[in-house]
Each structure stands twice: as C-alpha cells, then as structure tokens.
PDB file of C-alpha atoms in Angstrom:
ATOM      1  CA  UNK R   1      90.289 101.630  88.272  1.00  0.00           C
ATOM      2  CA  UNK R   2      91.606  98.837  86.114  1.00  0.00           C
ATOM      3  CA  UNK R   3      91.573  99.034  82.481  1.00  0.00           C
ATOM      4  CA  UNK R   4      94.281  97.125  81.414  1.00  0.00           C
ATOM      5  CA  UNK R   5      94.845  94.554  78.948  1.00  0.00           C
ATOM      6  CA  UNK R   6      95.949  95.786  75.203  1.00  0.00           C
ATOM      7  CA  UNK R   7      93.725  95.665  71.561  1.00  0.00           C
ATOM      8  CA  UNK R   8      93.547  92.605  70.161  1.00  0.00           C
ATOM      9  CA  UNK R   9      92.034  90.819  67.189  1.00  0.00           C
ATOM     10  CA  UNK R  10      91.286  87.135  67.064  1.00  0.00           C
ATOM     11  CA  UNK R  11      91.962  85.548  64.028  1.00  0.00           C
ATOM     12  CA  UNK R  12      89.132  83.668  62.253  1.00  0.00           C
ATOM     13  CA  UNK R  13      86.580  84.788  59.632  1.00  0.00           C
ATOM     14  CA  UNK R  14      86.802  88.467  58.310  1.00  0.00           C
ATOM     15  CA  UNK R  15      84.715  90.953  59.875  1.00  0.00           C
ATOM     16  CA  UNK R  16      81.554  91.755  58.066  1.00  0.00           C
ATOM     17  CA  UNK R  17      80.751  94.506  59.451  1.00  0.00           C
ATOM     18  CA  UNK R  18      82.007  98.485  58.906  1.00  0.00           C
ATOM     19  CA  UNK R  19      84.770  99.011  61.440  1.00  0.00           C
ATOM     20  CA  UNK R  20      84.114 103.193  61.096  1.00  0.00           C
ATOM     21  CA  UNK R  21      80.774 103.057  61.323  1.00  0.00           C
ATOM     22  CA  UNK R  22      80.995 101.182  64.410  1.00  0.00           C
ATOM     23  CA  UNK R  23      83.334 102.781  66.288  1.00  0.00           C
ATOM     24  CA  UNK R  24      80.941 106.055  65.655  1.00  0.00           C
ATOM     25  CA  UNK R  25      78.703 104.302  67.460  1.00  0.00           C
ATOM     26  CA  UNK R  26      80.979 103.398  70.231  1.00  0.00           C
ATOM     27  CA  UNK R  27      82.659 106.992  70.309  1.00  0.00           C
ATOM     28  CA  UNK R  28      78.764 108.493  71.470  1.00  0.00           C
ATOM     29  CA  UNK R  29      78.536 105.817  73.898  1.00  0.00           C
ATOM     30  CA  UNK R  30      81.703 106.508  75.391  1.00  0.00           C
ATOM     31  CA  UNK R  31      80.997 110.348  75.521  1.00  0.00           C
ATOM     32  CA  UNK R  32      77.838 109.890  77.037  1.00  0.00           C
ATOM     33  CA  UNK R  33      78.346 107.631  79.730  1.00  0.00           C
ATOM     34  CA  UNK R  34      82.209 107.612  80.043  1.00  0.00           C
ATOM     35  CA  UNK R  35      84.678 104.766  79.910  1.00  0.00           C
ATOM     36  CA  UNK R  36      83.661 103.118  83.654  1.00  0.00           C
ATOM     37  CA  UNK R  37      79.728 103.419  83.028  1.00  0.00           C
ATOM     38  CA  UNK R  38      79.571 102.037  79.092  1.00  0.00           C
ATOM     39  CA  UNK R  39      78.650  98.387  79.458  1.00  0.00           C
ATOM     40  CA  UNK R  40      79.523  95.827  76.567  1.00  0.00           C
ATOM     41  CA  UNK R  41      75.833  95.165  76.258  1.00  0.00           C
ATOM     42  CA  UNK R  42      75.106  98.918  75.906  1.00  0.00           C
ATOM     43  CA  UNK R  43      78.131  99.055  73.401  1.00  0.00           C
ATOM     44  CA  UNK R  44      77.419  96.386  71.281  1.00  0.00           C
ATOM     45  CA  UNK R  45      73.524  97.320  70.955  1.00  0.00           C
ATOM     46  CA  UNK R  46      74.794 101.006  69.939  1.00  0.00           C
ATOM     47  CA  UNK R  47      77.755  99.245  67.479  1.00  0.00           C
ATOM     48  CA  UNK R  48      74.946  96.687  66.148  1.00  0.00           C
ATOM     49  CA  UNK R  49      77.498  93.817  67.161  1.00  0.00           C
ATOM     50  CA  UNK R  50      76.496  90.586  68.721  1.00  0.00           C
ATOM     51  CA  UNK R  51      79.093  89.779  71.778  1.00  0.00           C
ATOM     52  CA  UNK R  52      81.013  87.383  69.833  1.00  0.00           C
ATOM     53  CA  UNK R  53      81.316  89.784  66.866  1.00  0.00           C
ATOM     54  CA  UNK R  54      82.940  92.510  69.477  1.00  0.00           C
ATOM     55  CA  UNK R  55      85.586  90.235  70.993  1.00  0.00           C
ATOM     56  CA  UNK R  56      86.274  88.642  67.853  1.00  0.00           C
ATOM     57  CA  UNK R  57      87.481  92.159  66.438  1.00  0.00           C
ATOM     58  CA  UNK R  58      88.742  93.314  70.456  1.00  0.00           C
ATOM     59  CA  UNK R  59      90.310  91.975  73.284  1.00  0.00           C
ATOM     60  CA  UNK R  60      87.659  93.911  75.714  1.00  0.00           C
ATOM     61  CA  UNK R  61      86.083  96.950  76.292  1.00  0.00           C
ATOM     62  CA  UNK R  62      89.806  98.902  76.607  1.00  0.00           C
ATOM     63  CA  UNK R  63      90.528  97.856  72.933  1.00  0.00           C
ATOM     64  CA  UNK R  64      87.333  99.378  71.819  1.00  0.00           C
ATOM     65  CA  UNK R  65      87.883 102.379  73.638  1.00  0.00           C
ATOM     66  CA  UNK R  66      91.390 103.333  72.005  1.00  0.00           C
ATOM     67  CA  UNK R  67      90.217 102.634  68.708  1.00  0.00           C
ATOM     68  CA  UNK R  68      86.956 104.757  69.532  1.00  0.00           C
ATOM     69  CA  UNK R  69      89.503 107.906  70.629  1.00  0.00           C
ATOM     70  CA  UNK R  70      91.582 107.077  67.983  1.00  0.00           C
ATOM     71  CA  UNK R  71      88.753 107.405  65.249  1.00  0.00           C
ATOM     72  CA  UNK R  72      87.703 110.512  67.315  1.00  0.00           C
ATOM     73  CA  UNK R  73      91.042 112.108  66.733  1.00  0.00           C
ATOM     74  CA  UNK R  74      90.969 111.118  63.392  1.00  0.00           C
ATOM     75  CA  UNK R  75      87.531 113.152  62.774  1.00  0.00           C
ATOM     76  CA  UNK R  76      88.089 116.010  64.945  1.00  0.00           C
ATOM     77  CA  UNK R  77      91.520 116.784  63.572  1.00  0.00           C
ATOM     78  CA  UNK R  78      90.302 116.189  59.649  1.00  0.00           C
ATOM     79  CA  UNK R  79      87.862 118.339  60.176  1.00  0.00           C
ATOM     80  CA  UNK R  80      89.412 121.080  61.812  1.00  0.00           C
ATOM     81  CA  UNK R  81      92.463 120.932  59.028  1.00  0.00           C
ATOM     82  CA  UNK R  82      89.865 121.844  56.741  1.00  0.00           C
ATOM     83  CA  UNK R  83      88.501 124.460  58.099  1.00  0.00           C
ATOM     84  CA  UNK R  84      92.110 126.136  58.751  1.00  0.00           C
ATOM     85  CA  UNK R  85      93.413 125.263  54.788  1.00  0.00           C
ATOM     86  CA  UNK R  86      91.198 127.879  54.085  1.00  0.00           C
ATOM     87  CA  UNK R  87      92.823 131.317  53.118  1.00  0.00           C
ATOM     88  CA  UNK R  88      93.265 133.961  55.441  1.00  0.00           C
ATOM     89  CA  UNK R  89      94.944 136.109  58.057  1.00  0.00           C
ATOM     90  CA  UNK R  90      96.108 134.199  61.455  1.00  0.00           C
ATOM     91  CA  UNK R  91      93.647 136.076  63.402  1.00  0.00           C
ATOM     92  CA  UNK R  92      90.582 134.893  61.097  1.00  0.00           C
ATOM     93  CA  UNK R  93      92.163 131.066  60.863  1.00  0.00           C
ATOM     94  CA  UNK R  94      92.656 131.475  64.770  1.00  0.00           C
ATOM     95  CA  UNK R  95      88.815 132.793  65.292  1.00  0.00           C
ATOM     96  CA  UNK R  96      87.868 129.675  62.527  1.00  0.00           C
ATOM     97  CA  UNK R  97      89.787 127.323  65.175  1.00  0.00           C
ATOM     98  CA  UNK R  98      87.846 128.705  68.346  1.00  0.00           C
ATOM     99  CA  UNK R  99      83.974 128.906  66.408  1.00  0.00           C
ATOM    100  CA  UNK R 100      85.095 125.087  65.927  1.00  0.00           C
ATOM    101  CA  UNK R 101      84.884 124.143  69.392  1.00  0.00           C
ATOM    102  CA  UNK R 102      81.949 127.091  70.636  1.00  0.00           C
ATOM    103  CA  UNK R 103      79.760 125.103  67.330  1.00  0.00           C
ATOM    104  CA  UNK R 104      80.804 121.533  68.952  1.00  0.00           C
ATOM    105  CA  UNK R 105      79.872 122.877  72.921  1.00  0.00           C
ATOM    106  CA  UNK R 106      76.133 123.755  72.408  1.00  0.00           C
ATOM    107  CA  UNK R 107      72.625 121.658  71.832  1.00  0.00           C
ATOM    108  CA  UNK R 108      72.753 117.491  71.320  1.00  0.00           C
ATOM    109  CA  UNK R 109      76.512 117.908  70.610  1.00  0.00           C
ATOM    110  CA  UNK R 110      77.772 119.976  73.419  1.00  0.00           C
ATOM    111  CA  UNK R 111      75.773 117.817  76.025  1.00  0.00           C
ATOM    112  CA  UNK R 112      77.621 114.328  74.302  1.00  0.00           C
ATOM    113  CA  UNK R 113      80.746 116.133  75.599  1.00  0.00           C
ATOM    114  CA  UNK R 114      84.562 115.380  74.047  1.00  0.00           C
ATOM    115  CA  UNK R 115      86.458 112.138  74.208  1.00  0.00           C
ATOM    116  CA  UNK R 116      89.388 113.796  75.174  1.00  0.00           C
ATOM    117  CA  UNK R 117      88.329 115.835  77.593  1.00  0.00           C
ATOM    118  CA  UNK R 118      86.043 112.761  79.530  1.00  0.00           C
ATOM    119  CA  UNK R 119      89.355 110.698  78.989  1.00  0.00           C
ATOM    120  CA  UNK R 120      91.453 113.048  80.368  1.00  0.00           C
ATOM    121  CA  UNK R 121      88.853 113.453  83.411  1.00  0.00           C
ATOM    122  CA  UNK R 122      88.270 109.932  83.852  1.00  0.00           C
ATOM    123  CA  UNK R 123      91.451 108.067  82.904  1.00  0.00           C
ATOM    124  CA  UNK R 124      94.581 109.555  82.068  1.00  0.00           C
ATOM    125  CA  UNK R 125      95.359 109.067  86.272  1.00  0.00           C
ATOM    126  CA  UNK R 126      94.944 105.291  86.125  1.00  0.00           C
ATOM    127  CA  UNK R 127      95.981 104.303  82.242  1.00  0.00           C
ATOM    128  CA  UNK R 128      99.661 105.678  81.026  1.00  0.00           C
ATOM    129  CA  UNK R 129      98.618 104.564  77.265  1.00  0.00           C
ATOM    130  CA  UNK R 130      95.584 106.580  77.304  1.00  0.00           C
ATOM    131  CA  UNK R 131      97.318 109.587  79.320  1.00  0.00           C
ATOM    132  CA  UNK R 132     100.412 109.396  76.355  1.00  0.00           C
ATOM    133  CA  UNK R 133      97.071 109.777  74.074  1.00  0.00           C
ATOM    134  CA  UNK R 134      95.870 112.848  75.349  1.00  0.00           C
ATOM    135  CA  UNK R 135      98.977 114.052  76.053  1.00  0.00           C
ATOM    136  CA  UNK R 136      99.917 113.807  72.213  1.00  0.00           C
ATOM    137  CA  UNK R 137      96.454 115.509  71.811  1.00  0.00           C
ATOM    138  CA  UNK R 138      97.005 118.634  73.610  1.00  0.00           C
ATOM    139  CA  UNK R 139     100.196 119.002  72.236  1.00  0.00           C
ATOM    140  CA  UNK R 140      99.227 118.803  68.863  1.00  0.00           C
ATOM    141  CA  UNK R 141      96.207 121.270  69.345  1.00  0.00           C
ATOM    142  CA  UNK R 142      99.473 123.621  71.111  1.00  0.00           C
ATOM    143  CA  UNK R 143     101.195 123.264  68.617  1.00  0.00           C
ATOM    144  CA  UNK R 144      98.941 124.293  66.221  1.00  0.00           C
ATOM    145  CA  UNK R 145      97.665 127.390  68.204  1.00  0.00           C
ATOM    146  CA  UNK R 146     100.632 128.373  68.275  1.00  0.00           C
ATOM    147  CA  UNK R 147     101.163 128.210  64.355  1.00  0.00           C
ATOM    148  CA  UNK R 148      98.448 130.245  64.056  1.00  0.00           C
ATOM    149  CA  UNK R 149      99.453 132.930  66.739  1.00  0.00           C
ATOM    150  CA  UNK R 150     102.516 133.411  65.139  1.00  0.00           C
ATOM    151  CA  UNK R 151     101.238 133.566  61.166  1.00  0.00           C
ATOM    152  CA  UNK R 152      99.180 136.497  62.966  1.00  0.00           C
ATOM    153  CA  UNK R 153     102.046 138.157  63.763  1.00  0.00           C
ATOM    154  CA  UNK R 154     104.045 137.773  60.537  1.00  0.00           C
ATOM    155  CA  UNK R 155     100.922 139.167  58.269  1.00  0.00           C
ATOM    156  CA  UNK R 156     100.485 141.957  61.457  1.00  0.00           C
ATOM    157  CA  UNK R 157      96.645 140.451  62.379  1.00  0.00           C
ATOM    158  CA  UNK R 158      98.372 139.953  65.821  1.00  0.00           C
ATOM    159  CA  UNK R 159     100.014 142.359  68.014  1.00  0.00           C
ATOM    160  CA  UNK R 160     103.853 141.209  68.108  1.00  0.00           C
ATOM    161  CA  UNK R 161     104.323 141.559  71.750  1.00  0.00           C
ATOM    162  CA  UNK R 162     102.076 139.177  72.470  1.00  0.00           C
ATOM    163  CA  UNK R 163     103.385 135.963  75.112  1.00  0.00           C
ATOM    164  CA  UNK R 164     102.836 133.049  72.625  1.00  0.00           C
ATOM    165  CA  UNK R 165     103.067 130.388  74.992  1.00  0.00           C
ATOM    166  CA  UNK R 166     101.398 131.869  77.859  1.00  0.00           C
ATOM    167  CA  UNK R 167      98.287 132.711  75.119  1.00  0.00           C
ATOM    168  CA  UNK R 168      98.400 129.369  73.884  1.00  0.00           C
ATOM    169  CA  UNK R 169      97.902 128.182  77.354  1.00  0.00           C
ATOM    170  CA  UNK R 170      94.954 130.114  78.065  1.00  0.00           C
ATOM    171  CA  UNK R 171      93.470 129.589  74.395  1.00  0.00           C
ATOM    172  CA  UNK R 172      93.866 125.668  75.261  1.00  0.00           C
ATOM    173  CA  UNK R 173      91.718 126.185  78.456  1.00  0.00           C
ATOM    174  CA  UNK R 174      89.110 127.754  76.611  1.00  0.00           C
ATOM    175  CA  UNK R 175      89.142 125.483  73.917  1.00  0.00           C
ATOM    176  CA  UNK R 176      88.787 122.331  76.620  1.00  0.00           C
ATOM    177  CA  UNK R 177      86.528 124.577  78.920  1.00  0.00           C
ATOM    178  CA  UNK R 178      83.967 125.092  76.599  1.00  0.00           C
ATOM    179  CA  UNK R 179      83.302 121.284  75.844  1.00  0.00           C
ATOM    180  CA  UNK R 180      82.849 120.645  79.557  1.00  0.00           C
ATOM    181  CA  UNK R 181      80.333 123.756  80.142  1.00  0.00           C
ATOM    182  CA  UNK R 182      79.052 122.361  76.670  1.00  0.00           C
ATOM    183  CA  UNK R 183      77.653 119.103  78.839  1.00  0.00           C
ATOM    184  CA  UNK R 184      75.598 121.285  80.603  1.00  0.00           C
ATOM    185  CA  UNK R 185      73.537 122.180  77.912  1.00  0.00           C
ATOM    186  CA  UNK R 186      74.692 125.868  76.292  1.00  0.00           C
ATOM    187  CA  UNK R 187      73.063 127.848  73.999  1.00  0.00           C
ATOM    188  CA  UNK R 188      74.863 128.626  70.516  1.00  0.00           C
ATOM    189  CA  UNK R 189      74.942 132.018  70.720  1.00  0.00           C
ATOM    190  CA  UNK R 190      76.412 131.893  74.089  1.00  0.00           C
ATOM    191  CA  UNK R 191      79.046 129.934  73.391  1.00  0.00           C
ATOM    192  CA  UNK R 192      80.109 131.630  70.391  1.00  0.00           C
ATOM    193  CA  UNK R 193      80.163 134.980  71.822  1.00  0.00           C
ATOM    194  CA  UNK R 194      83.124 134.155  74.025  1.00  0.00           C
ATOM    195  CA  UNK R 195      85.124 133.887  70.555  1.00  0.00           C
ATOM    196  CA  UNK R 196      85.422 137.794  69.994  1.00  0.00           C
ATOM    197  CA  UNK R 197      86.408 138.276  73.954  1.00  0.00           C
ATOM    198  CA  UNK R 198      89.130 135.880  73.399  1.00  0.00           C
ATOM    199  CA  UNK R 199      90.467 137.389  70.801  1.00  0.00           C
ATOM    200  CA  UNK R 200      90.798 140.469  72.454  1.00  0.00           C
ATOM    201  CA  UNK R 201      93.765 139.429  74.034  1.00  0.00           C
ATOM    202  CA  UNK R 202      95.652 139.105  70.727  1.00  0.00           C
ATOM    203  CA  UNK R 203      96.045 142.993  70.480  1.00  0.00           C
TER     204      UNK R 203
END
C-alpha cells in the first residue's frame, strides 16, 4: 500500500475556508471508510472543497489524512483532560477515563469507529510517520493510565500491590477493544457495564 508523499501547501491566495471545520469532516470520512477506501471526491464533497481548493491547502490525500488524525488527537485528548481535571480519587478519575471510551463505542459514534485504532489496523505496517503517530498515541494514553493508577494508590482508592504496568496493559486493550466492538453496533448500557468489571482488578 503506498501512501507516501509528505503535507504540503501551495502558495497562492489564502484559504477561505475553516481549516477545523473541514478536517471534521474529513476525520468521519476517514473513520468510516478508512484511509484506502476514502476517495478525494468523497472527501472533498464531505469537506465542502472543490478539488482545487483541497490540493491547494494539501499535497494529496496523505496530507489530509495526518492533519485529520492530528485534529482527532487534538479533540480526543482535550476532551478527555477535561474530564480528568475534575476532582477526585484515582479510582473515580480512572472509571471517568474508561466511561470515556464505553460513551464513544456505542450508537452513530461507536459504529464511525476511532482514527487511531483504523490507522493502526490499516496503516501503521506500510507508513513509519503514521506508525510514530500512533505509537506516540498509545504511549501517551499509557502514560496517563498509569498516572492515574498510581494517584489511586497514594490516596489508597487502589490496592498497592497492584502490577502497574501489566494493568496498564490490559486497561489499554480495553480501552482500544471497545472502539472496535463499538463498529459493530453496541448498546450503551453494554458497553458501559464492562467499566465496573474492570475495575475490579484494581483491588
């Protein structure tokens, strides 16, 4: 699969169109069909771009797609900071963290899937600049479970023998697992039921 070729933009006139409202568009695309099945013509009718207006502001369908799972990141992580500034134990901000991806894995969102996940399915084989991307992804989302595993043990929410990185590794599969069974249509209650069983590991 050949998806090479780096972003670009031409010079010439200044855009005159929203750049983040566009690459929304492009992001649902992207999760719907994945990278090899989006066509220009289906991206640029969902972006409201003509051709010329996409190429002037990319170098091809690759540069749209980075700046797509780029602006992805950029929501999913916002969003998710938010949710975790809020006060509480490291259990409850862990149990926040896991209802985040159970709400995002059922009904029209759940069956648009996660960039990440597709990309990592589809791509990170054949592309080392989008495998460093989801790399950097997982790690961050490691990282961060494992901030909140150990807060849980300082404030005593979390057992202290627990295996930090062996839990993070199994609370990283269920975090990715649940947007891929989320394609297949889920239910919310469903999906948010597996947060308590997962957190019976933690004592």
């Amino acid at each position: 699969m050949n998806v090479s070729h780096s972003p670009h933009r031409s010079p010439g006139r200044p855009r005159t169109f929203d750049m983040d409202a566009a690459l929304d568009q492009a992001i649902l695309v992207f999760s719907q069909r994945g990278y090899a099945a989006a066509s220009i013509s289906e991206l640029t009718a969902a972006m409201g771009l003509t051709a010329g207006s996409l190429y002037k502001a990319f170098a091809d369908k690759r540069a749209v797609f980075l700046a797509a799972f780029d602006r992805y990141k950029l929501l999913r992580d916002s969003l998710l900071s938010e949710i975790l500034a809020q006060p509480g134990t490291g259990r409850e901000r862990l149990r926040r963290a896991l209802e985040f991806y159970a709400e995002a894995a059922h009904g029209t969102l759940g069956r648009q899937g996660c960039l990440v996940v597709g990309s990592a399915a589809e791509l990170a084989f054949f592309d080392p600049e989008i495998a460093e991307r989801i790399t950097r992804s997982m790690a961050r989302n490691e990282t961060l479970l494992a901030g909140l595993l150990r807060d849980g043990q300082a404030d005593g929410s979390i057992a202290a023998h627990l295996d930090i990185p062996a839990t993070v590794k199994l609370l990283l599969c269920l975090q990715q697992g649940m947007r891929v069974v989320g394609k297949t249509g889920q239910q919310r209650a469903a999906m948010l039921a597996t947060v308590p069983i997962a957190l019976k590991i933690l004592d």
